[in-house]
Amino acid sequence: QFEEEFIEKKEDLEKLRNDGVLLFQQVPMVEMDGMKMVQTRAILSYIAAKYNLYGKDLKERAWIDMYVEGTTDLMGMIMYLPFQPADTKEKNLALIIERATTRYFPVYEKALKDHGHDYLVGNKLSWADIHLLEAILMAEECKPDILSAFPLLQAFKGRISNIPTIKKFLQPGSQRKPPADEKFIATVRKIFNI
Amino acid sequence: MSGKPRLTYFNGRGRMEPVRWLLAAAGVEFEEVFLETREQYEKLIKDGVLLFQQVPLVEIDGMKMVQTRAILSYIAGKYNLYGKDLKERALIDMYVEGITDLMQMILVFPFSPPEEKEKNLDSIKERATNRYFPVFEKVLKQHGQDFLVGNKFSWADVQLIEAILAVEEKIPSVLSGFPQLQAFKIKMSNMPTIKKFLQPGSPRKPPPDERYVETVLKVFKK
C-alpha cells in the first residue's frame, strides 16, 4: 500500500524544490525506507529487488533489465504522445503502433514461446511481467486490437491480469490512474512551462 | 572465442562510451566491432542478434546484451561496482540516472541543427552547473570521502568522472565553482585503470566529429 501527494499547481513543485527534497529538482519522488528516492528507474529497481521481483541472480536480472528497457522505450513514446504538436499526433501514433507490433511485442511473444513458461524470466513473476502488462494495456488504449497477431501475449495478458494483487489494481477505486486527459495535459504544461 | 566481452557499435562515443569506461575502470579487456555501413547493420538485424534491432550490443558471458542501462548494471554487478546492499545500490542508481540525463544532452548535441547549437550548449552549461554538479559537490562535501557511495569505488564514480570530462570538453571552466569535484576529478583520473584508459592508445573514443555524425546518420537512415 502507498500514499500519494498530488502536484496540482506550480507552487506545489516550487515548494518541493525549495524544501530541498528533490535531488535533481524533478519528480517522481518516492519516500520509502528513510530515503527520498527520485529517478523512476532507480525507484523501480529498488522496489523490484526489495520485493523479490528481480530474478534470482545477475543473469536473470540482466534479462529483466533488458526486457524492462524495451517496454520503457515503448511506453515512453506513448507517454509523450499527448504533449506532441497536434499536427504530428497521427504520425507519432502510427509510429507507436509500428514499433509495438514489429519491434517490441514480437520479442516478448518469442520469449514466451521459446520457454513455454507463464512468466518472462526464470519461471517466476518479476518486474518484467508487470511492466509488460502495463505496456500492453497502454498500447491497447492506442489501438484496441494491437495484440491480434500475438496469441501468447493475449494469454499472458489474461494470466497476469488475474493475479490477485494486479486484479485488484485493475478494478475501479484503485490507485491506478486513467489515461491522460485534457485537464491532466494542461496541468502538466502549466507546471513545467511547456 | 577469446572470452572477452565484445562490443558492437560505431567507432565513436555515442551510447557505448559509458560501457567502455566501466569495463576499463573494472580492468576488463574487451574487443570491438565497428559499425560502418547500413549493410552491416541490416545484417545484424537479419541475423537476429539485436533484441530490439538496436545497438549498443555487448556479447558477454554467453548473452547478447542490448540496452545500455541493462549492460551497465550487469557489468557493475559482476565487478562489484554496485554497492554492498540494496540501499547503496539505490543511491548509485539515482546518481547514475541523474548523470545519464546530463550526458543525454551531450549525446544528442552533435545531431542538433546548427542554429540550435548555441542554445543547447547554454542548456548543458546551465543544467551541469545548477542541477547536477551541485548535487555531487554536496554529497562529497557532506561525507568527506573519496567516493560517492559507501566509501568505495563504484559505477557512480565512473559515470561522474566521464561526465565531468565530457562537459569540460565543451565548457572548460565548468568546474570553477566546485572544489570537491575538482579534487574528485584528479583522484579518479589517477586510479590506475582509469589513468590507463585516459592515455592515448586506449579504447576511449574521441569527441564526436563530422565524420562520426555522418556515419551514424547513414547507417540509421530509413
Coordinates of C-alpha atoms in Angstrom, one line a residue:
Chain A
Q1 CA 0.0 0.0 0.0
F2 CA 1.2 3.5 -0.6
E3 CA 0.1 7.1 -0.1
E4 CA 0.1 9.8 -2.7
E5 CA 0.6 13.6 -2.8
F6 CA -0.5 15.3 -6.0
I7 CA 1.1 18.3 -7.6
E8 CA -1.6 20.5 -8.9
K9 CA -0.1 23.9 -9.2
K10 CA 3.3 25.4 -9.9
E11 CA 3.6 26.4 -6.3
D12 CA 3.4 22.8 -5.2
L13 CA 6.5 21.9 -7.3
E14 CA 8.4 25.1 -6.3
K15 CA 7.8 24.3 -2.6
L16 CA 9.2 20.8 -3.0
R17 CA 12.2 22.3 -4.8
N18 CA 12.8 24.9 -2.1
D19 CA 12.4 22.4 0.6
G20 CA 15.3 20.5 -1.0
V21 CA 13.6 17.2 -1.2
L22 CA 14.0 16.7 -4.9
L23 CA 17.6 15.6 -5.6
F24 CA 17.6 16.8 -9.2
Q25 CA 14.6 19.2 -8.8
Q26 CA 12.4 16.6 -10.5
V27 CA 9.5 14.3 -9.8
P28 CA 8.7 11.4 -9.5
M29 CA 9.7 11.3 -5.9
V30 CA 9.0 8.3 -3.7
E31 CA 9.7 8.4 0.1
M32 CA 10.4 4.9 1.3
D33 CA 12.6 3.2 3.9
G34 CA 14.0 6.6 5.0
M35 CA 15.1 7.6 1.5
K36 CA 13.7 10.3 -0.7
M37 CA 14.1 8.5 -4.0
V38 CA 14.0 10.1 -7.4
Q39 CA 14.6 8.8 -10.9
T40 CA 12.0 6.4 -12.0
R41 CA 14.3 3.5 -12.9
A42 CA 16.2 3.8 -9.6
I43 CA 12.9 3.7 -7.7
L44 CA 11.6 0.7 -9.7
S45 CA 14.9 -1.2 -9.3
Y46 CA 14.8 -0.7 -5.6
I47 CA 11.2 -1.9 -5.3
A48 CA 11.7 -4.9 -7.6
A49 CA 14.7 -6.0 -5.6
K50 CA 13.1 -5.4 -2.2
Y51 CA 10.0 -7.5 -3.1
N52 CA 11.8 -10.3 -4.9
L53 CA 10.7 -9.3 -8.4
Y54 CA 14.2 -9.0 -9.8
G55 CA 15.2 -12.6 -10.6
K56 CA 17.4 -15.0 -8.6
D57 CA 20.8 -14.0 -9.9
L58 CA 22.8 -11.5 -12.0
K59 CA 21.9 -13.1 -15.3
E60 CA 18.1 -13.2 -14.6
R61 CA 18.4 -9.6 -13.6
A62 CA 20.2 -8.8 -16.9
W63 CA 17.2 -10.3 -18.8
I64 CA 14.7 -8.5 -16.7
D65 CA 16.6 -5.2 -17.2
M66 CA 16.7 -5.7 -21.0
Y67 CA 13.0 -6.5 -21.2
V68 CA 12.1 -3.6 -19.0
E69 CA 14.2 -1.1 -21.0
G70 CA 12.4 -2.3 -24.1
T71 CA 8.9 -1.7 -22.6
T72 CA 10.1 1.6 -21.1
D73 CA 11.1 2.8 -24.6
L74 CA 7.6 1.8 -25.9
M75 CA 5.8 3.4 -23.0
G76 CA 7.9 6.5 -23.3
M77 CA 6.6 7.1 -26.8
I78 CA 3.0 6.7 -25.5
M79 CA 3.6 8.9 -22.6
Y80 CA 4.9 11.8 -24.7
L81 CA 2.1 11.5 -27.3
P82 CA -0.3 13.9 -25.6
F83 CA 2.4 16.5 -25.5
Q84 CA 3.4 16.4 -29.1
P85 CA 2.3 19.1 -31.5
A86 CA -1.2 18.4 -32.8
D87 CA -0.1 18.1 -36.4
T88 CA 2.3 15.3 -35.6
K89 CA 0.0 13.2 -33.5
E90 CA -1.2 11.0 -36.3
K91 CA 2.3 10.2 -37.5
N92 CA 3.5 9.6 -34.0
L93 CA 0.6 7.3 -33.2
A94 CA 1.3 5.3 -36.3
L95 CA 5.0 5.0 -35.2
I96 CA 3.9 3.7 -31.8
I97 CA 1.8 1.1 -33.4
E98 CA 4.5 0.1 -35.8
R99 CA 7.2 -0.2 -33.1
A100 CA 4.8 -2.1 -30.8
T101 CA 3.9 -4.6 -33.4
T102 CA 7.2 -5.0 -35.2
R103 CA 9.9 -4.2 -32.7
Y104 CA 8.7 -4.9 -29.1
F105 CA 5.8 -7.3 -29.0
P106 CA 7.5 -9.9 -31.2
V107 CA 10.3 -10.1 -28.7
Y108 CA 8.1 -10.9 -25.8
E109 CA 5.9 -13.2 -27.9
K110 CA 9.0 -15.2 -28.9
A111 CA 10.4 -15.2 -25.3
L112 CA 7.2 -16.8 -24.1
K113 CA 7.1 -19.2 -27.0
D114 CA 10.7 -20.3 -26.6
H115 CA 10.5 -21.4 -23.0
G116 CA 6.7 -22.0 -22.7
H117 CA 6.6 -20.7 -19.2
D118 CA 3.9 -18.4 -17.8
Y119 CA 6.4 -15.6 -17.0
L120 CA 9.1 -13.9 -19.0
V121 CA 12.1 -14.7 -16.8
G122 CA 13.1 -17.6 -14.6
N123 CA 9.6 -19.2 -14.5
K124 CA 8.6 -16.7 -11.8
L125 CA 6.7 -13.4 -11.7
S126 CA 9.1 -10.5 -12.0
W127 CA 9.2 -6.8 -12.7
A128 CA 9.5 -7.6 -16.4
D129 CA 6.0 -9.2 -16.4
I130 CA 4.3 -6.3 -14.6
H131 CA 6.0 -3.8 -16.9
L132 CA 4.9 -5.7 -20.0
L133 CA 1.3 -6.0 -18.8
E134 CA 1.3 -2.2 -18.3
A135 CA 2.7 -1.6 -21.7
I136 CA 0.2 -4.0 -23.3
L137 CA -2.7 -2.2 -21.7
M138 CA -1.4 1.2 -22.7
A139 CA -0.8 0.1 -26.3
E140 CA -4.3 -1.3 -26.4
E141 CA -5.6 2.1 -25.4
C142 CA -3.9 3.4 -28.6
K143 CA -5.2 0.5 -30.7
P144 CA -7.6 -2.0 -29.2
D145 CA -6.7 -4.9 -31.4
I146 CA -3.0 -4.4 -31.2
L147 CA -2.4 -7.9 -29.8
S148 CA -4.3 -9.6 -32.7
A149 CA -1.1 -11.2 -34.1
F150 CA 0.2 -12.2 -30.7
P151 CA -1.6 -15.2 -29.2
L152 CA 0.8 -15.8 -26.4
L153 CA 0.7 -12.2 -25.3
Q154 CA -3.0 -12.4 -25.2
A155 CA -2.8 -15.4 -22.9
F156 CA -0.1 -13.6 -20.9
K157 CA -2.3 -10.6 -20.5
G158 CA -5.2 -12.7 -19.2
R159 CA -3.0 -14.6 -16.8
I160 CA -1.1 -11.6 -15.3
S161 CA -4.4 -9.6 -15.0
N162 CA -5.8 -12.4 -12.8
I163 CA -3.0 -12.3 -10.3
P164 CA -4.9 -11.2 -7.2
T165 CA -2.9 -8.0 -6.5
I166 CA -3.0 -7.0 -10.1
K167 CA -6.6 -7.8 -10.5
K168 CA -7.3 -5.6 -7.6
F169 CA -5.3 -2.8 -9.1
L170 CA -7.2 -3.0 -12.3
Q171 CA -10.5 -2.5 -10.6
P172 CA -12.3 0.8 -10.2
G173 CA -11.3 2.6 -6.9
S174 CA -7.7 1.5 -7.0
Q175 CA -4.8 4.0 -7.3
R176 CA -4.3 3.3 -10.9
K177 CA -4.6 6.5 -12.9
P178 CA -6.7 6.9 -16.0
P179 CA -5.2 7.8 -19.5
A180 CA -4.0 11.4 -19.9
D181 CA -7.0 13.7 -20.5
E182 CA -7.1 17.4 -21.4
K183 CA -7.1 18.5 -17.8
F184 CA -4.0 16.4 -17.0
I185 CA -2.2 17.7 -20.0
A186 CA -3.0 21.3 -19.2
T187 CA -1.8 20.9 -15.6
V188 CA 1.5 19.4 -16.6
R189 CA 2.1 22.0 -19.3
K190 CA 1.4 24.8 -16.8
I191 CA 3.6 23.4 -14.1
F192 CA 6.5 22.8 -16.4
N193 CA 6.1 25.8 -18.7
I194 CA 5.9 23.6 -21.8
Chain B
M1 CA 36.4 -17.2 -28.8
S2 CA 38.6 -15.1 -26.6
G3 CA 36.1 -14.9 -23.7
K4 CA 36.5 -11.2 -23.6
P5 CA 33.3 -9.1 -23.9
R6 CA 32.7 -8.0 -27.5
L7 CA 31.2 -4.6 -28.2
T8 CA 29.4 -3.7 -31.4
Y9 CA 28.9 0.0 -32.1
F10 CA 30.1 2.9 -34.1
N11 CA 33.7 3.9 -33.9
G12 CA 32.8 6.8 -31.6
R13 CA 31.4 7.5 -28.2
G14 CA 27.7 7.6 -28.5
R15 CA 25.8 5.3 -26.2
M16 CA 28.6 2.8 -25.9
E17 CA 31.2 5.1 -24.3
P18 CA 29.9 4.6 -20.7
V19 CA 30.3 0.8 -21.3
R20 CA 33.9 1.3 -22.4
W21 CA 34.5 3.4 -19.3
L22 CA 33.0 0.9 -16.9
L23 CA 34.8 -2.1 -18.4
A24 CA 38.1 -0.2 -18.4
A25 CA 37.6 1.0 -14.8
A26 CA 37.0 -2.6 -13.8
G27 CA 40.2 -3.6 -15.5
V28 CA 38.4 -5.7 -18.1
E29 CA 39.8 -6.0 -21.6
F30 CA 37.3 -6.1 -24.4
E31 CA 37.1 -6.4 -28.2
E32 CA 35.2 -4.1 -30.5
V33 CA 33.4 -4.4 -33.8
F34 CA 32.7 -1.1 -35.5
L35 CA 29.5 -0.4 -37.4
E36 CA 30.4 1.5 -40.6
T37 CA 27.7 0.7 -43.2
R38 CA 24.0 0.3 -43.4
E39 CA 24.5 -3.2 -44.8
Q40 CA 26.4 -4.3 -41.7
Y41 CA 23.5 -3.0 -39.6
E42 CA 20.9 -4.7 -41.7
K43 CA 22.9 -8.0 -41.5
L44 CA 22.9 -7.8 -37.7
I45 CA 19.2 -7.3 -37.6
K46 CA 18.7 -10.1 -40.1
D47 CA 20.9 -12.4 -38.1
G48 CA 18.6 -11.8 -35.1
V49 CA 21.4 -10.7 -32.7
L50 CA 19.9 -7.3 -31.8
L51 CA 17.0 -7.9 -29.4
F52 CA 15.2 -4.7 -30.3
Q53 CA 17.1 -4.1 -33.6
Q54 CA 19.3 -1.6 -31.8
V55 CA 22.9 -1.1 -30.8
P56 CA 24.8 -0.9 -28.4
L57 CA 25.3 -4.7 -28.4
V58 CA 27.6 -6.3 -25.9
E59 CA 28.3 -10.0 -26.1
I60 CA 29.3 -11.1 -22.6
D61 CA 29.1 -14.3 -20.6
G62 CA 27.1 -16.0 -23.3
M63 CA 24.5 -13.3 -23.6
K64 CA 23.9 -10.9 -26.4
M65 CA 23.1 -7.9 -24.3
V66 CA 21.4 -4.7 -25.5
Q67 CA 20.0 -1.6 -23.8
T68 CA 22.8 0.4 -22.3
R69 CA 21.4 0.5 -18.8
A70 CA 21.0 -3.2 -18.6
I71 CA 24.5 -3.7 -19.9
L72 CA 26.0 -1.3 -17.4
S73 CA 24.0 -2.7 -14.5
Y74 CA 25.2 -6.2 -15.3
I75 CA 28.9 -5.1 -15.5
A76 CA 28.6 -3.1 -12.3
G77 CA 27.0 -6.1 -10.5
K78 CA 29.6 -8.6 -11.9
Y79 CA 32.6 -6.5 -11.0
N80 CA 31.5 -5.3 -7.5
L81 CA 30.9 -1.7 -8.5
Y82 CA 27.3 -1.6 -7.4
G83 CA 27.5 -1.1 -3.6
K84 CA 27.2 -3.5 -0.8
D85 CA 23.4 -3.6 -0.3
L86 CA 20.1 -2.5 -1.7
K87 CA 20.3 1.0 -0.3
E88 CA 23.7 1.7 -1.7
R89 CA 22.5 0.3 -5.0
A90 CA 19.6 2.8 -4.8
L91 CA 21.9 5.7 -4.3
I92 CA 24.2 4.6 -7.1
D93 CA 21.2 4.2 -9.4
M94 CA 19.9 7.6 -8.5
Y95 CA 23.2 9.3 -9.2
V96 CA 23.8 7.4 -12.4
E97 CA 20.3 8.3 -13.7
G98 CA 20.9 12.0 -13.0
I99 CA 24.3 11.9 -14.7
T100 CA 22.8 10.0 -17.6
D101 CA 20.2 12.7 -18.1
L102 CA 23.1 15.3 -18.4
M103 CA 25.1 13.0 -20.7
Q104 CA 22.0 12.6 -22.9
M105 CA 22.2 16.3 -23.7
I106 CA 25.8 15.9 -24.7
L107 CA 25.0 12.8 -26.7
V108 CA 22.4 14.5 -28.9
F109 CA 24.3 17.8 -29.3
P110 CA 26.2 16.9 -32.4
F111 CA 22.9 16.0 -34.1
S112 CA 21.1 19.2 -33.4
P113 CA 20.7 21.8 -36.2
P114 CA 23.4 24.4 -36.4
E115 CA 21.0 27.2 -35.4
E116 CA 20.1 25.4 -32.2
K117 CA 23.7 24.5 -31.1
E118 CA 24.3 27.7 -29.1
K119 CA 21.1 27.4 -27.2
N120 CA 21.8 23.7 -26.5
L121 CA 25.2 24.4 -25.3
D122 CA 23.8 27.0 -22.9
S123 CA 21.3 24.4 -21.6
I124 CA 24.1 21.9 -21.0
K125 CA 26.1 24.5 -19.0
E126 CA 23.0 25.6 -17.1
R127 CA 22.0 22.1 -16.1
A128 CA 25.5 21.0 -15.3
T129 CA 26.2 24.0 -13.0
N130 CA 22.7 24.4 -11.5
R131 CA 21.2 20.9 -11.4
Y132 CA 23.7 18.2 -11.5
F133 CA 27.2 19.2 -10.3
P134 CA 25.9 20.9 -7.1
V135 CA 24.4 17.5 -6.0
F136 CA 27.6 15.7 -6.3
E137 CA 29.6 18.5 -4.8
K138 CA 27.3 18.4 -1.8
V139 CA 27.5 14.6 -1.5
L140 CA 31.3 14.6 -1.5
K141 CA 31.4 17.6 1.0
Q142 CA 28.9 16.0 3.4
H143 CA 30.7 12.7 3.9
G144 CA 34.2 13.9 3.1
Q145 CA 35.1 10.6 1.4
D146 CA 36.8 9.9 -1.8
F147 CA 34.0 8.1 -3.5
L148 CA 30.3 9.0 -3.9
V149 CA 28.7 5.9 -2.2
G150 CA 29.8 3.7 0.6
N151 CA 33.3 4.9 0.8
K152 CA 34.1 2.6 -2.0
F153 CA 34.7 2.9 -5.8
S154 CA 31.5 2.3 -7.7
W155 CA 29.8 2.7 -11.0
A156 CA 28.6 6.1 -9.8
D157 CA 32.1 7.4 -9.6
V158 CA 33.0 6.2 -13.1
Q159 CA 29.9 7.8 -14.5
L160 CA 30.6 11.1 -12.8
I161 CA 34.2 11.3 -14.0
E162 CA 33.1 10.5 -17.5
A163 CA 30.5 13.3 -17.3
I164 CA 32.9 15.8 -15.8
L165 CA 35.4 15.3 -18.6
A166 CA 32.7 15.4 -21.3
V167 CA 31.2 18.6 -20.1
E168 CA 34.7 20.2 -19.7
E169 CA 35.4 19.5 -23.3
K170 CA 32.5 21.8 -24.2
I171 CA 32.8 24.2 -21.2
P172 CA 36.4 24.2 -19.9
S173 CA 35.7 26.3 -16.9
V174 CA 32.6 24.4 -15.8
L175 CA 34.2 23.1 -12.5
S176 CA 35.2 26.5 -11.3
G177 CA 32.6 26.7 -8.6
F178 CA 33.1 23.1 -7.5
P179 CA 36.3 22.5 -5.5
Q180 CA 35.2 19.0 -4.3
L181 CA 34.6 17.9 -7.9
Q182 CA 37.9 19.3 -9.0
A183 CA 39.6 17.1 -6.3
F184 CA 37.4 14.2 -7.3
K185 CA 38.4 14.6 -10.9
I186 CA 42.1 14.4 -10.0
K187 CA 41.7 11.4 -7.7
M188 CA 39.6 9.4 -10.2
S189 CA 41.9 10.3 -13.1
N190 CA 44.8 8.9 -11.1
M191 CA 43.3 5.5 -10.3
P192 CA 45.4 3.0 -12.2
T193 CA 42.7 1.6 -14.5
I194 CA 41.2 5.0 -15.3
K195 CA 44.6 6.5 -15.8
K196 CA 45.4 3.9 -18.3
F197 CA 42.1 4.5 -20.1
L198 CA 42.8 8.2 -20.3
Q199 CA 46.1 7.6 -22.1
P200 CA 46.5 7.6 -25.9
G201 CA 46.0 4.2 -27.4
S202 CA 43.3 3.1 -25.1
P203 CA 39.8 2.1 -26.3
R204 CA 38.5 5.6 -25.3
K205 CA 36.9 7.3 -28.2
P206 CA 37.5 11.0 -29.2
P207 CA 34.7 13.5 -29.1
P208 CA 32.2 13.2 -32.0
D209 CA 33.3 14.9 -35.2
E210 CA 31.5 15.4 -38.5
R211 CA 32.6 12.0 -39.9
Y212 CA 31.0 10.3 -36.9
V213 CA 27.8 12.2 -37.3
E214 CA 27.7 11.3 -41.0
T215 CA 28.3 7.6 -40.3
V216 CA 25.6 7.4 -37.7
L217 CA 23.0 9.2 -40.0
K218 CA 24.0 7.0 -42.9
V219 CA 23.6 3.7 -41.0
F220 CA 20.3 4.7 -39.4
K221 CA 18.7 6.3 -42.3
K222 CA 15.3 4.8 -43.2

